[in-house]
Amino acid sequence: MQASALDANALELFARVVQAGSFAAAARRLGQTRAAVSRRIAAIEALIGQPLMVRSTRSLALTEAGRRVAQRARAVLEAADAARGALRASRAGLAGRLRITAPAQFGASVLLPLVAEFGAAHPGLRFELLFTDRRIDLLREGIDVGFRLTRRPPEDFVAQPLLRVRVGAYARPGLLPPLDSPLRLAGAPLLLLGASRDDPVTLRWMPCDAAGAPVHVEAGGQVYSDDLGSLVGLALAGCGVVLAPDYSVRLLLSGGRLIDLLPGWQLPIPEGDTIQALTLPMPMAPENARAFVRFVAKRLK
């Protein structure tokens, strides 16, 4: 039996005839005439050199050779149906799981509305969101897309820069007026991200236009926390000045609930000043992940 000489179309046709149980039923399902289906099966038998079916007026039975061919033909049919299903799904919209991780406040402030919009366009998607400041292993935890503030992305991943980040000083209107120099922050109640410390911290402020010299300010924290959202909430309550990345307060600034005290200054970020999207290289990265990164990049451009 020269099964290797049969193409996929012939094997799929044979499997559909076996599945239908008769030439007439197969012809109706395929939208062809009974004679056309019979001729194609006869051509397959001529190629193999053995009869595959015993015909009768209402049904058919497989010969021994037909049963052997049917096993291979069934696998071809299943693969073809799966491929067509995937193509239909891609035309109708993305489907399956999309596992995303991001820094907690970036996820809550920036990604959540984008996830909602993307999910509405692709209702077949199921999202798993890990918004955390914990440094996680992207491969070990099965992450499809990781958003990370870094200048040195992991070598095993494809990185796409998405958003420049500026760390500034923000407070509720009326607590302090806009300041002309970071030196004016000395003595202000600061809300700081990180572990509590007794000694003052030295803040190295840089001009945003990079045209001037840095300014160093020693300051003590009024409140320390490992949760940026809590610090932003305290700033909204008038408890102090929060030093935070601009993405975490952008809606509060546009709504007038917080003000930028030092619009011409920024604090350098040791990890880098750009949020990057990390995905596995093709073809390992699923289309869901690549499509979501393209969508986020377009929205943040």
Coordinates of C-alpha atoms in Angstrom, one line a residue:
M1 CA 0.0 0.0 0.0
Q2 CA 1.5 3.3 -1.1
A3 CA -0.2 5.5 1.5
S4 CA 2.7 8.1 1.1
A5 CA 1.5 8.7 -2.5
L6 CA -1.9 9.8 -1.3
D7 CA -2.4 13.5 -0.7
A8 CA -4.2 15.0 2.2
N9 CA -7.3 15.9 0.2
A10 CA -7.7 12.3 -0.9
L11 CA -7.3 10.9 2.6
E12 CA -9.7 13.5 4.0
L13 CA -12.3 12.6 1.3
F14 CA -12.0 8.9 2.2
A15 CA -12.4 9.6 5.9
R16 CA -15.5 11.6 5.3
V17 CA -17.1 8.8 3.2
V18 CA -16.3 6.3 6.0
Q19 CA -17.7 8.8 8.5
A20 CA -20.9 9.3 6.5
G21 CA -21.5 5.6 6.0
S22 CA -22.5 5.8 2.3
F23 CA -21.5 7.6 -0.9
A24 CA -24.9 9.4 -1.0
A25 CA -24.6 10.7 2.5
A26 CA -21.0 11.8 2.0
A27 CA -22.0 13.5 -1.3
R28 CA -24.7 15.5 0.5
R29 CA -22.4 16.7 3.2
L30 CA -19.7 17.6 0.7
G31 CA -22.0 19.3 -1.7
Q32 CA -21.0 17.0 -4.6
T33 CA -22.8 14.4 -6.7
R34 CA -22.7 10.7 -5.6
A35 CA -21.0 9.9 -8.9
A36 CA -18.2 12.4 -8.3
V37 CA -17.5 10.9 -4.9
S38 CA -17.5 7.4 -6.2
R39 CA -15.1 8.3 -9.0
R40 CA -12.7 9.9 -6.5
I41 CA -12.8 6.8 -4.3
A42 CA -12.2 4.6 -7.3
A43 CA -9.1 6.7 -8.2
I44 CA -7.7 6.2 -4.7
E45 CA -8.3 2.4 -5.0
A46 CA -6.5 2.4 -8.4
L47 CA -3.6 4.3 -6.9
I48 CA -3.3 1.8 -4.0
G49 CA -4.0 -1.2 -6.2
Q50 CA -6.5 -2.7 -3.8
P51 CA -10.2 -2.3 -3.1
L52 CA -10.9 -0.3 0.0
M53 CA -14.7 -0.6 0.2
V54 CA -17.4 -3.2 -0.6
R55 CA -20.3 -1.2 -2.1
S56 CA -24.0 -1.9 -1.7
T57 CA -27.1 0.2 -2.6
R58 CA -27.5 1.6 0.9
S59 CA -24.2 1.2 2.7
L60 CA -20.6 0.2 2.4
A61 CA -18.1 -1.9 4.3
L62 CA -14.4 -1.6 4.6
T63 CA -12.0 -4.2 3.4
E64 CA -8.8 -5.0 5.4
A65 CA -6.9 -2.5 3.3
G66 CA -9.7 0.0 3.7
R67 CA -9.5 -0.3 7.5
R68 CA -5.7 0.4 7.5
V69 CA -6.1 3.4 5.2
A70 CA -9.1 4.6 7.3
Q71 CA -6.9 4.9 10.4
R72 CA -4.5 7.3 8.7
A73 CA -7.3 9.1 6.9
R74 CA -9.1 9.7 10.2
A75 CA -5.9 11.5 11.6
V76 CA -5.8 13.7 8.5
L77 CA -9.5 14.6 8.9
E78 CA -9.1 15.5 12.5
A79 CA -6.0 17.7 11.8
A80 CA -7.9 19.4 8.9
D81 CA -10.9 20.1 11.1
A82 CA -8.7 21.4 13.9
A83 CA -6.9 23.8 11.4
R84 CA -10.2 25.0 10.0
G85 CA -11.5 25.6 13.5
A86 CA -8.4 27.6 14.4
L87 CA -8.8 29.7 11.2
R88 CA -12.4 30.4 12.0
A89 CA -11.5 31.4 15.5
S90 CA -8.8 33.8 14.3
R91 CA -11.2 35.4 11.9
A92 CA -13.9 35.7 14.5
G93 CA -11.5 36.9 17.2
L94 CA -8.7 35.6 19.5
A95 CA -9.5 32.9 22.0
G96 CA -7.8 31.0 24.8
R97 CA -5.8 32.1 27.8
L98 CA -3.7 35.2 28.1
R99 CA -1.6 35.4 31.3
I100 CA -0.3 38.9 32.0
T101 CA 2.0 40.3 34.7
A102 CA 2.9 43.9 35.4
P103 CA 3.9 46.1 38.3
A104 CA 0.8 46.5 40.6
Q105 CA 0.1 50.2 40.0
F106 CA 0.9 50.1 36.3
G107 CA -1.5 47.2 35.9
A108 CA -4.2 49.0 37.9
S109 CA -3.8 52.5 36.4
V110 CA -2.8 51.7 32.8
L111 CA -3.5 48.1 31.8
L112 CA -6.9 47.5 33.3
P113 CA -8.9 49.7 31.0
L114 CA -6.9 48.3 28.0
V115 CA -7.6 44.8 29.1
A116 CA -11.3 45.6 29.3
E117 CA -11.3 47.1 25.8
F118 CA -9.2 44.3 24.3
G119 CA -11.4 41.7 26.0
A120 CA -14.6 43.3 24.6
A121 CA -13.2 43.0 21.1
H122 CA -12.2 39.3 21.7
P123 CA -14.8 37.7 24.0
G124 CA -13.2 34.3 23.5
L125 CA -10.2 35.3 25.5
R126 CA -9.7 34.4 29.2
F127 CA -7.4 36.7 31.1
E128 CA -5.2 35.8 34.1
L129 CA -3.7 39.0 35.6
L130 CA -0.8 39.0 38.0
F131 CA -0.4 42.6 39.0
T132 CA 2.4 42.5 41.6
D133 CA 5.7 44.3 42.4
R134 CA 7.2 40.9 43.1
R135 CA 9.9 40.0 40.6
I136 CA 8.6 36.8 39.1
D137 CA 10.2 34.2 36.8
L138 CA 8.3 34.7 33.5
L139 CA 9.1 31.3 32.1
R140 CA 8.5 29.3 35.3
E141 CA 5.1 31.0 35.9
G142 CA 3.9 30.6 32.3
I143 CA 3.6 34.3 31.6
D144 CA 2.5 35.2 28.0
V145 CA 3.1 39.0 28.4
G146 CA 5.2 40.6 31.1
F147 CA 5.3 44.4 31.5
R148 CA 8.5 45.5 33.3
L149 CA 10.3 48.7 34.0
T150 CA 13.8 47.7 32.9
R151 CA 16.7 48.7 30.7
R152 CA 18.0 45.2 30.6
P153 CA 15.2 42.8 29.5
P154 CA 15.8 39.0 29.9
E155 CA 17.7 37.6 27.0
D156 CA 15.2 34.8 26.4
F157 CA 12.4 37.3 25.7
V158 CA 11.6 39.8 23.0
A159 CA 11.3 43.3 24.4
Q160 CA 9.2 46.2 23.0
P161 CA 9.5 49.6 24.7
L162 CA 6.1 51.0 25.4
L163 CA 6.1 54.0 27.8
R164 CA 8.6 56.4 29.2
V165 CA 8.2 56.9 32.9
R166 CA 8.9 60.0 35.0
V167 CA 8.9 59.9 38.8
G168 CA 7.7 63.2 40.3
A169 CA 6.3 64.8 43.4
Y170 CA 2.5 65.0 43.7
A171 CA 0.2 66.4 46.4
R172 CA -3.4 67.4 46.9
P173 CA -4.2 71.0 45.8
G174 CA -3.7 73.4 48.7
L175 CA -1.1 71.3 50.6
L176 CA 1.8 73.0 48.9
P177 CA 2.0 75.3 45.8
P178 CA 4.0 74.3 42.8
L179 CA 7.7 74.6 43.6
D180 CA 10.4 76.2 41.6
S181 CA 13.2 74.0 43.1
P182 CA 13.4 70.5 44.7
L183 CA 15.1 72.3 47.6
R184 CA 11.7 73.6 48.6
L185 CA 10.6 70.0 49.4
A186 CA 12.9 70.0 52.4
G187 CA 10.8 69.6 55.5
A188 CA 7.7 68.5 53.5
P189 CA 5.9 65.3 54.7
L190 CA 6.9 62.7 52.2
L191 CA 5.1 59.5 51.3
L192 CA 7.9 57.1 50.3
L193 CA 7.9 53.7 48.6
G194 CA 10.1 51.2 50.4
A195 CA 11.2 50.1 53.8
S196 CA 11.1 52.5 56.8
R197 CA 14.4 54.1 57.8
D198 CA 15.5 56.4 60.6
D199 CA 18.1 58.3 58.6
P200 CA 17.1 60.9 56.1
V201 CA 17.1 59.8 52.4
T202 CA 19.0 61.8 49.8
L203 CA 16.9 62.5 46.8
R204 CA 18.8 63.3 43.6
W205 CA 16.5 65.4 41.4
M206 CA 17.3 65.8 37.7
P207 CA 15.9 68.5 35.4
C208 CA 13.6 66.9 32.8
D209 CA 15.4 68.7 30.0
A210 CA 18.8 67.4 31.2
A211 CA 20.1 70.9 30.7
G212 CA 21.0 71.7 34.3
A213 CA 22.8 70.2 37.2
P214 CA 21.2 67.7 39.6
V215 CA 19.9 68.9 43.0
H216 CA 20.3 66.8 46.1
V217 CA 17.8 67.1 48.9
E218 CA 17.9 65.3 52.2
A219 CA 14.4 64.4 53.4
G220 CA 12.7 62.1 55.9
G221 CA 9.6 60.1 55.1
Q222 CA 6.3 60.7 56.9
V223 CA 5.0 57.4 55.7
Y224 CA 6.8 54.4 54.2
S225 CA 5.0 51.6 52.4
D226 CA 5.6 48.8 49.9
D227 CA 2.3 49.5 48.3
L228 CA 2.3 52.5 45.9
G229 CA -1.5 52.6 45.7
S230 CA -1.7 53.2 49.5
L231 CA 0.7 56.1 49.3
V232 CA -1.3 57.7 46.4
G233 CA -4.4 57.3 48.6
L234 CA -2.7 59.1 51.5
A235 CA -1.7 61.9 49.1
L236 CA -5.3 62.3 48.1
A237 CA -6.3 62.5 51.7
G238 CA -3.8 65.4 52.2
C239 CA -1.3 63.5 54.3
G240 CA 1.8 64.4 52.3
V241 CA 3.7 64.4 49.1
V242 CA 3.9 61.2 47.2
L243 CA 6.9 60.4 45.0
A244 CA 5.5 58.3 42.3
P245 CA 5.7 57.4 38.6
D246 CA 3.5 59.6 36.5
Y247 CA 1.4 56.7 35.1
S248 CA 0.1 56.0 38.6
V249 CA -1.4 59.5 39.0
R250 CA -2.3 60.5 35.5
L251 CA -6.0 60.3 35.9
L252 CA -5.8 62.1 39.3
L253 CA -3.8 64.9 37.7
S254 CA -6.2 65.3 34.8
G255 CA -9.1 65.4 37.2
G256 CA -7.4 68.1 39.4
R257 CA -7.3 65.9 42.5
L258 CA -3.5 66.0 42.6
I259 CA -1.0 68.5 41.3
D260 CA 2.5 68.1 40.1
L261 CA 4.7 70.1 42.5
L262 CA 7.9 69.9 40.4
P263 CA 6.8 69.7 36.7
G264 CA 10.4 70.4 35.5
W265 CA 12.1 67.8 37.6
Q266 CA 12.3 64.0 38.0
L267 CA 13.9 61.4 40.1
P268 CA 16.1 58.9 38.2
I269 CA 14.9 55.2 38.2
P270 CA 17.7 52.7 38.8
E271 CA 16.0 50.0 36.7
G272 CA 15.4 52.3 33.7
D273 CA 12.9 54.8 32.6
T274 CA 10.9 52.7 30.2
I275 CA 8.1 50.1 30.6
Q276 CA 8.8 47.3 28.2
A277 CA 6.5 44.5 27.0
L278 CA 8.2 41.1 27.2
T279 CA 7.1 38.1 25.1
L280 CA 8.7 34.8 24.0
P281 CA 10.2 34.9 20.5
M282 CA 8.2 33.6 17.6
P283 CA 7.0 31.0 17.0
M284 CA 6.8 30.2 20.8
A285 CA 4.8 33.4 21.6
P286 CA 1.1 32.8 21.1
E287 CA -0.8 35.1 18.8
N288 CA -2.9 36.3 21.7
A289 CA 0.2 37.7 23.4
R290 CA 1.6 39.4 20.2
A291 CA -1.8 40.9 19.4
F292 CA -2.2 42.3 22.9
V293 CA 1.2 43.9 22.8
R294 CA 0.4 45.5 19.5
F295 CA -2.8 46.8 20.9
V296 CA -1.2 48.3 24.0
A297 CA 1.6 49.9 22.0
K298 CA -1.0 51.5 19.7
R299 CA -3.0 52.9 22.6
L300 CA 0.0 54.2 24.5
K301 CA 1.8 55.7 21.5

